[in-house]
Each structure stands twice: as C-alpha cells, then as structure tokens.
PDB file of C-alpha atoms in Angstrom:
ATOM      1  CA  MET A   1       0.239   0.083   0.554  1.00  0.00           C
ATOM      2  CA  ARG A   2       3.153   2.418   0.551  1.00  0.00           C
ATOM      3  CA  LYS A   3       4.300   1.740  -2.622  1.00  0.00           C
ATOM      4  CA  ILE A   4       1.758   2.130  -4.434  1.00  0.00           C
ATOM      5  CA  PHE A   5       0.994   6.090  -2.540  1.00  0.00           C
ATOM      6  CA  LEU A   6       3.894   6.513  -3.169  1.00  0.00           C
ATOM      7  CA  LEU A   7       4.224   5.602  -6.617  1.00  0.00           C
ATOM      8  CA  LEU A   8       0.618   8.583  -6.889  1.00  0.00           C
ATOM      9  CA  LEU A   9       2.306  11.037  -4.552  1.00  0.00           C
ATOM     10  CA  PHE A  10       4.967  11.113  -7.512  1.00  0.00           C
ATOM     11  CA  PHE A  11       3.183  10.890 -10.863  1.00  0.00           C
ATOM     12  CA  ALA A  12       0.221  13.890  -8.976  1.00  0.00           C
ATOM     13  CA  SER A  13       2.700  16.171  -9.014  1.00  0.00           C
ATOM     14  CA  PHE A  14       3.187  15.942 -12.413  1.00  0.00           C
ATOM     15  CA  ALA A  15      -0.322  18.436 -12.416  1.00  0.00           C
ATOM     16  CA  SER A  16       1.236  20.453 -10.986  1.00  0.00           C
ATOM     17  CA  ALA A  17       4.642  21.349 -11.995  1.00  0.00           C
ATOM     18  CA  GLY A  18       6.887  21.837 -14.610  1.00  0.00           C
ATOM     19  CA  PHE A  19       9.266  20.521 -17.082  1.00  0.00           C
ATOM     20  CA  TYR A  20      12.640  20.091 -16.413  1.00  0.00           C
ATOM     21  CA  PHE A  21      15.371  18.507 -17.887  1.00  0.00           C
ATOM     22  CA  ASP A  22      19.232  18.537 -16.739  1.00  0.00           C
ATOM     23  CA  PHE A  23      21.884  16.960 -18.112  1.00  0.00           C
ATOM     24  CA  THR A  24      25.041  16.345 -16.247  1.00  0.00           C
ATOM     25  CA  LEU A  25      28.711  16.068 -18.493  1.00  0.00           C
ATOM     26  CA  SER A  26      31.932  15.570 -16.482  1.00  0.00           C
ATOM     27  CA  PRO A  27      35.531  13.936 -16.840  1.00  0.00           C
ATOM     28  CA  VAL A  28      35.860  11.325 -13.600  1.00  0.00           C
ATOM     29  CA  ILE A  29      37.602   9.036 -10.850  1.00  0.00           C
ATOM     30  CA  ARG A  30      36.353   6.346  -9.903  1.00  0.00           C
ATOM     31  CA  HIS A  31      37.321   3.231  -7.733  1.00  0.00           C
ATOM     32  CA  LEU A  32      36.369  -0.291  -7.390  1.00  0.00           C
ATOM     33  CA  ASP A  33      38.303  -2.932  -4.242  1.00  0.00           C
ATOM     34  CA  ALA A  34      36.542  -6.355  -3.775  1.00  0.00           C
ATOM     35  CA  ILE A  35      37.824  -9.963  -1.922  1.00  0.00           C
ATOM     36  CA  HIS A  36      38.798 -13.141  -4.164  1.00  0.00           C
ATOM     37  CA  THR A  37      38.246 -15.586  -1.167  1.00  0.00           C
ATOM     38  CA  THR A  38      40.405 -18.928  -2.066  1.00  0.00           C
ATOM     39  CA  SER A  39      38.140 -22.510  -1.397  1.00  0.00           C
ATOM     40  CA  GLN A  40      40.371 -23.681   2.394  1.00  0.00           C
ATOM     41  CA  SER A  41      39.628 -26.755   1.111  1.00  0.00           C
ATOM     42  CA  GLN A  42      41.233 -26.858  -2.910  1.00  0.00           C
ATOM     43  CA  TYR A  43      44.442 -24.413  -1.303  1.00  0.00           C
ATOM     44  CA  PRO A  44      44.968 -24.943   2.193  1.00  0.00           C
ATOM     45  CA  ASN A  45      48.277 -22.327   1.599  1.00  0.00           C
ATOM     46  CA  TYR A  46      47.118 -20.113   0.718  1.00  0.00           C
ATOM     47  CA  ASN A  47      44.592 -16.336   2.372  1.00  0.00           C
ATOM     48  CA  ASP A  48      41.927 -14.124   0.615  1.00  0.00           C
ATOM     49  CA  GLU A  49      43.419 -11.368  -1.184  1.00  0.00           C
ATOM     50  CA  TYR A  50      42.358  -8.080  -2.078  1.00  0.00           C
ATOM     51  CA  LEU A  51      40.852  -6.921  -6.026  1.00  0.00           C
ATOM     52  CA  GLY A  52      40.781  -3.357  -6.842  1.00  0.00           C
ATOM     53  CA  TYR A  53      40.540  -0.894  -9.513  1.00  0.00           C
ATOM     54  CA  ASN A  54      41.437   2.534  -9.448  1.00  0.00           C
ATOM     55  CA  GLY A  55      40.381   4.543 -13.891  1.00  0.00           C
ATOM     56  CA  ILE A  56      40.612   7.860 -14.823  1.00  0.00           C
ATOM     57  CA  GLY A  57      37.543   8.331 -17.896  1.00  0.00           C
ATOM     58  CA  GLY A  58      33.857  10.666 -18.167  1.00  0.00           C
ATOM     59  CA  LEU A  59      30.700  10.813 -17.046  1.00  0.00           C
ATOM     60  CA  VAL A  60      27.245  11.921 -19.221  1.00  0.00           C
ATOM     61  CA  SER A  61      24.188  11.816 -17.918  1.00  0.00           C
ATOM     62  CA  THR A  62      20.463  12.730 -18.132  1.00  0.00           C
ATOM     63  CA  ARG A  63      17.592  13.374 -16.014  1.00  0.00           C
ATOM     64  CA  PHE A  64      13.535  14.528 -17.610  1.00  0.00           C
ATOM     65  CA  GLY A  65      10.983  15.162 -15.444  1.00  0.00           C
ATOM     66  CA  GLY A  66       8.591  17.783 -13.843  1.00  0.00           C
ATOM     67  CA  LEU A  67       9.676  21.283 -11.260  1.00  0.00           C
ATOM     68  CA  ILE A  68       7.555  21.789  -8.655  1.00  0.00           C
ATOM     69  CA  LYS A  69       6.996  25.440  -7.400  1.00  0.00           C
ATOM     70  CA  GLY A  70      10.349  26.417  -9.341  1.00  0.00           C
ATOM     71  CA  VAL A  71      12.252  24.443  -5.911  1.00  0.00           C
ATOM     72  CA  VAL A  72      12.047  20.649  -6.428  1.00  0.00           C
ATOM     73  CA  ALA A  73      12.865  18.867  -9.312  1.00  0.00           C
ATOM     74  CA  ILE A  74      11.426  14.804  -9.502  1.00  0.00           C
ATOM     75  CA  TYR A  75      12.917  12.253 -12.225  1.00  0.00           C
ATOM     76  CA  GLY A  76      14.161   9.514 -13.914  1.00  0.00           C
ATOM     77  CA  ASN A  77      17.603   9.339 -14.450  1.00  0.00           C
ATOM     78  CA  ILE A  78      20.456   8.173 -16.706  1.00  0.00           C
ATOM     79  CA  GLU A  79      24.154   8.358 -16.508  1.00  0.00           C
ATOM     80  CA  LEU A  80      27.123   6.128 -18.457  1.00  0.00           C
ATOM     81  CA  GLU A  81      30.480   6.078 -17.161  1.00  0.00           C
ATOM     82  CA  ILE A  82      33.929   4.855 -18.482  1.00  0.00           C
ATOM     83  CA  THR A  83      37.215   4.468 -16.988  1.00  0.00           C
ATOM     84  CA  LYS A  84      40.283   4.120 -18.716  1.00  0.00           C
ATOM     85  CA  GLY A  85      43.457   2.657 -14.952  1.00  0.00           C
ATOM     86  CA  ASP A  86      45.260   0.163 -13.893  1.00  0.00           C
ATOM     87  CA  VAL A  87      43.481  -3.018 -11.421  1.00  0.00           C
ATOM     88  CA  ASN A  88      46.048  -4.114  -8.429  1.00  0.00           C
ATOM     89  CA  GLY A  89      45.652  -7.200  -5.881  1.00  0.00           C
ATOM     90  CA  TRP A  90      46.026 -10.601  -6.570  1.00  0.00           C
ATOM     91  CA  ASN A  91      44.220 -10.190 -10.830  1.00  0.00           C
ATOM     92  CA  LYS A  92      47.540  -7.512 -11.666  1.00  0.00           C
ATOM     93  CA  LYS A  93      49.806  -9.978 -13.600  1.00  0.00           C
ATOM     94  CA  GLU A  94      46.629 -11.620 -14.532  1.00  0.00           C
ATOM     95  CA  ARG A  95      45.019  -8.578 -16.287  1.00  0.00           C
ATOM     96  CA  SER A  96      47.927  -7.183 -18.049  1.00  0.00           C
ATOM     97  CA  LEU A  97      48.380 -10.761 -19.881  1.00  0.00           C
ATOM     98  CA  SER A  98      44.724 -11.510 -21.223  1.00  0.00           C
ATOM     99  CA  VAL A  99      44.099  -7.241 -22.432  1.00  0.00           C
ATOM    100  CA  SER A 100      47.939  -7.238 -23.478  1.00  0.00           C
ATOM    101  CA  GLY A 101      49.478  -5.153 -22.643  1.00  0.00           C
ATOM    102  CA  LYS A 102      46.487  -2.538 -22.869  1.00  0.00           C
ATOM    103  CA  ARG A 103      44.844  -0.602 -19.789  1.00  0.00           C
ATOM    104  CA  PRO A 104      42.402  -1.980 -18.195  1.00  0.00           C
ATOM    105  CA  GLY A 105      38.468  -0.404 -18.275  1.00  0.00           C
ATOM    106  CA  SER A 106      34.961   0.227 -16.237  1.00  0.00           C
ATOM    107  CA  ALA A 107      31.580   1.051 -17.834  1.00  0.00           C
ATOM    108  CA  PHE A 108      27.995   1.729 -15.970  1.00  0.00           C
ATOM    109  CA  PHE A 109      25.209   1.923 -17.157  1.00  0.00           C
ATOM    110  CA  GLY A 110      22.802   2.902 -14.768  1.00  0.00           C
ATOM    111  CA  MET A 111      18.428   3.824 -14.110  1.00  0.00           C
ATOM    112  CA  GLY A 112      16.832   5.543 -11.219  1.00  0.00           C
ATOM    113  CA  PRO A 113      14.652   8.346  -9.564  1.00  0.00           C
ATOM    114  CA  GLY A 114      16.172  11.562  -7.984  1.00  0.00           C
ATOM    115  CA  VAL A 115      15.302  14.592  -6.783  1.00  0.00           C
ATOM    116  CA  THR A 116      17.065  17.954  -6.487  1.00  0.00           C
ATOM    117  CA  VAL A 117      15.874  21.155  -4.389  1.00  0.00           C
ATOM    118  CA  TYR A 118      17.175  24.947  -4.852  1.00  0.00           C
ATOM    119  CA  PRO A 119      16.245  26.029  -1.368  1.00  0.00           C
ATOM    120  CA  PHE A 120      16.766  29.472  -1.654  1.00  0.00           C
ATOM    121  CA  PHE A 121      15.088  29.906  -4.921  1.00  0.00           C
ATOM    122  CA  LYS A 122      13.425  33.135  -3.562  1.00  0.00           C
ATOM    123  CA  SER A 123      15.749  34.416  -2.710  1.00  0.00           C
ATOM    124  CA  THR A 124      16.673  37.903  -3.871  1.00  0.00           C
ATOM    125  CA  GLU A 125      20.475  37.274  -4.237  1.00  0.00           C
ATOM    126  CA  SER A 126      22.574  35.448  -6.936  1.00  0.00           C
ATOM    127  CA  ILE A 127      22.461  31.942  -4.564  1.00  0.00           C
ATOM    128  CA  GLN A 128      18.640  31.277  -5.729  1.00  0.00           C
ATOM    129  CA  ASN A 129      20.865  29.241  -8.401  1.00  0.00           C
ATOM    130  CA  PHE A 130      22.241  27.039  -5.662  1.00  0.00           C
ATOM    131  CA  TYR A 131      21.434  23.128  -5.358  1.00  0.00           C
ATOM    132  CA  ILE A 132      21.807  20.357  -4.286  1.00  0.00           C
ATOM    133  CA  SER A 133      20.186  16.213  -5.276  1.00  0.00           C
ATOM    134  CA  THR A 134      20.571  12.980  -5.505  1.00  0.00           C
ATOM    135  CA  SER A 135      19.584   9.386  -7.099  1.00  0.00           C
ATOM    136  CA  MET A 136      19.435   6.443  -6.145  1.00  0.00           C
ATOM    137  CA  ASN A 137      20.260   4.276 -10.059  1.00  0.00           C
ATOM    138  CA  ILE A 138      20.295   0.000 -10.477  1.00  0.00           C
ATOM    139  CA  GLU A 139      23.408   0.050 -12.737  1.00  0.00           C
ATOM    140  CA  ILE A 140      24.355  -2.505 -15.192  1.00  0.00           C
ATOM    141  CA  GLY A 141      29.168  -3.014 -15.410  1.00  0.00           C
ATOM    142  CA  SER A 142      32.623  -4.068 -14.634  1.00  0.00           C
ATOM    143  CA  GLY A 143      35.797  -2.431 -13.857  1.00  0.00           C
ATOM    144  CA  GLY A 144      38.625  -4.378 -12.821  1.00  0.00           C
ATOM    145  CA  ASP A 145      36.361  -8.180 -12.967  1.00  0.00           C
ATOM    146  CA  ILE A 146      34.567  -5.917 -10.262  1.00  0.00           C
ATOM    147  CA  GLY A 147      31.115  -5.590 -10.856  1.00  0.00           C
ATOM    148  CA  LEU A 148      28.212  -7.177 -13.028  1.00  0.00           C
ATOM    149  CA  LEU A 149      24.462  -5.122 -11.047  1.00  0.00           C
ATOM    150  CA  GLY A 150      24.608  -3.589  -8.213  1.00  0.00           C
ATOM    151  CA  GLY A 151      22.957  -0.120  -7.160  1.00  0.00           C
ATOM    152  CA  ASN A 152      24.480   3.509  -6.638  1.00  0.00           C
ATOM    153  CA  TYR A 153      23.491   6.673  -4.333  1.00  0.00           C
ATOM    154  CA  ARG A 154      25.056   9.552  -6.155  1.00  0.00           C
ATOM    155  CA  PHE A 155      24.941  12.746  -4.551  1.00  0.00           C
ATOM    156  CA  GLU A 156      25.519  16.270  -6.201  1.00  0.00           C
ATOM    157  CA  THR A 157      25.800  19.867  -5.389  1.00  0.00           C
ATOM    158  CA  GLY A 158      26.666  22.896  -8.043  1.00  0.00           C
ATOM    159  CA  TYR A 159      25.901  26.344  -8.969  1.00  0.00           C
ATOM    160  CA  LEU A 160      23.423  27.819 -11.802  1.00  0.00           C
ATOM    161  CA  TRP A 161      23.639  30.686 -14.048  1.00  0.00           C
ATOM    162  CA  GLN A 162      21.057  32.056 -16.309  1.00  0.00           C
ATOM    163  CA  SER A 163      21.115  32.778 -20.024  1.00  0.00           C
ATOM    164  CA  SER A 164      17.778  33.242 -20.737  1.00  0.00           C
ATOM    165  CA  GLU A 165      14.043  33.292 -18.526  1.00  0.00           C
ATOM    166  CA  ARG A 166      14.309  28.816 -18.770  1.00  0.00           C
ATOM    167  CA  PHE A 167      17.676  28.078 -19.565  1.00  0.00           C
ATOM    168  CA  TYR A 168      20.585  27.510 -17.425  1.00  0.00           C
ATOM    169  CA  SER A 169      24.443  26.828 -17.486  1.00  0.00           C
ATOM    170  CA  GLY A 170      26.625  25.894 -14.201  1.00  0.00           C
ATOM    171  CA  ILE A 171      29.009  23.527 -12.395  1.00  0.00           C
ATOM    172  CA  ALA A 172      28.406  20.114 -11.274  1.00  0.00           C
ATOM    173  CA  ILE A 173      30.457  17.903  -7.353  1.00  0.00           C
ATOM    174  CA  GLY A 174      29.554  15.344  -7.179  1.00  0.00           C
ATOM    175  CA  ALA A 175      30.487  11.492  -5.296  1.00  0.00           C
ATOM    176  CA  ASP A 176      28.627   8.197  -5.331  1.00  0.00           C
ATOM    177  CA  ILE A 177      28.614   5.153  -3.425  1.00  0.00           C
ATOM    178  CA  LEU A 178      28.392   1.884  -5.006  1.00  0.00           C
ATOM    179  CA  THR A 179      27.659  -1.962  -4.107  1.00  0.00           C
ATOM    180  CA  THR A 180      27.303  -4.510  -7.035  1.00  0.00           C
ATOM    181  CA  THR A 181      27.443  -8.578  -7.031  1.00  0.00           C
ATOM    182  CA  ASP A 182      28.799 -11.394  -9.749  1.00  0.00           C
ATOM    183  CA  LEU A 183      27.860 -13.905 -10.440  1.00  0.00           C
ATOM    184  CA  ASP A 184      32.035 -15.372  -9.358  1.00  0.00           C
ATOM    185  CA  THR A 185      31.251 -16.837  -5.817  1.00  0.00           C
ATOM    186  CA  HIS A 186      35.298 -16.390  -5.173  1.00  0.00           C
ATOM    187  CA  ILE A 187      34.907 -12.036  -5.056  1.00  0.00           C
ATOM    188  CA  LYS A 188      32.749 -10.758  -2.481  1.00  0.00           C
ATOM    189  CA  ASP A 189      32.337  -7.176  -0.353  1.00  0.00           C
ATOM    190  CA  GLU A 190      32.308  -5.902  -4.325  1.00  0.00           C
ATOM    191  CA  LYS A 191      31.934  -1.482  -3.183  1.00  0.00           C
ATOM    192  CA  GLY A 192      33.281   1.898  -4.672  1.00  0.00           C
ATOM    193  CA  TYR A 193      32.947   5.037  -5.329  1.00  0.00           C
ATOM    194  CA  SER A 194      33.625   8.126  -7.993  1.00  0.00           C
ATOM    195  CA  ILE A 195      34.406  11.906  -7.965  1.00  0.00           C
ATOM    196  CA  TRP A 196      33.411  14.160 -10.136  1.00  0.00           C
ATOM    197  CA  ILE A 197      34.013  18.199 -10.815  1.00  0.00           C
ATOM    198  CA  GLY A 198      31.553  19.184 -14.714  1.00  0.00           C
ATOM    199  CA  PHE A 199      29.214  21.311 -17.393  1.00  0.00           C
ATOM    200  CA  LYS A 200      25.666  21.184 -16.644  1.00  0.00           C
ATOM    201  CA  PHE A 201      23.176  22.851 -18.483  1.00  0.00           C
ATOM    202  CA  ILE A 202      19.036  22.317 -16.638  1.00  0.00           C
ATOM    203  CA  ARG A 203      16.197  23.694 -18.533  1.00  0.00           C
ATOM    204  CA  LYS A 204      13.253  24.516 -15.951  1.00  0.00           C
TER     205      LYS A 204
END
C-alpha cells in the first residue's frame, strides 16, 4: 500500500509541475575494490586477497521530470560512465596479460529516480541558483573484474548561471557510493565510489 501511495504521489506532483531537463558532462575518477576468496579445502595455504581498480574517464547524465513551484525537481535519471585505469591485488598479473598490455577499463550504465532541491529559490540574491541533488540508480557494468549488477547512491551540488528565461548552465560537483554483485562466487564485498566535477545544462 505504501508503494502505491508513493507512486500516486509521484505522478500527481506533475499536475502542477513544469517540465525539467538536466544534462551533465564531466570527467570522473572511479575506484572499485573487493575480496577474492580461495577455497581452504583446495588451497589451504592461500588466504583471501584484495582486488582493486582505479580509473579516470567521463560521465554523462540526463534527467527528465517535473519542477514543482520552482523549488523541487523530481525526475528519472539515465547515466553512462566509462573509465580507463589500473588493477591491483591478486589479478594484476593475470589482467595485464589478458589485455595484451592495454590498460583495463570500466563501464557502468544506470537508471533510477532522483530529486534536486533549490533551497534558496525565493532569495533575491544570486545564491538562489545553488542546488543539491541525490539519486538512486540500478547499475549494470564492471571494472577490473569487479561488478556485474548493483546500485548506487549519487550525491551532487553545484551552482547555475541563468542564460535565458528558462535555460541555465553551471558547475556540478558530486560523488557516488556503489555496491555490486558478481556471478563469480569467489569475489565478495564488492564496493566502490567515484568523484567528479563538470559542466551542467538545465532547462526548468
């Protein structure tokens, strides 16, 4: 019942909302890590080992939704992140051989709901264009043998400059916390994070 109520509230909010579009393009730093386990019955002399990935690349994000009274934007988020980097831990030698000397990469595609708030919208000062946002996405992707399916919580803040009546551009700074699962039962405790700073374009 609670889920149905929240869903109805979400759609009802657009009855009094204006169209909202948000596009972000930025460089990103991605970190992933996990634990590679070893069967003690088969390899009694081996312990669990660290598995890691660090990469640099790009992030693109698009959001479509509604803006309620100029203060709160509710939307659906689509994002794609691609990086190139290095692995470390137990798989470093194996990965360097398997990719024939090329640097390993990561790619994550995500979709989910999000909210952006303009807390100083009613201010007459330039601070009215300051915003904070968060989104929760289902993620598909991997990097350095870590990941397959998971989810992330993305946090972002920034400042916008008005270029016309409804169009804005600005700077976005953000980070995410990522958790994933893998079909490989020998890999566990998969997690990661990313940080970025980039360009944002908004229509509201």
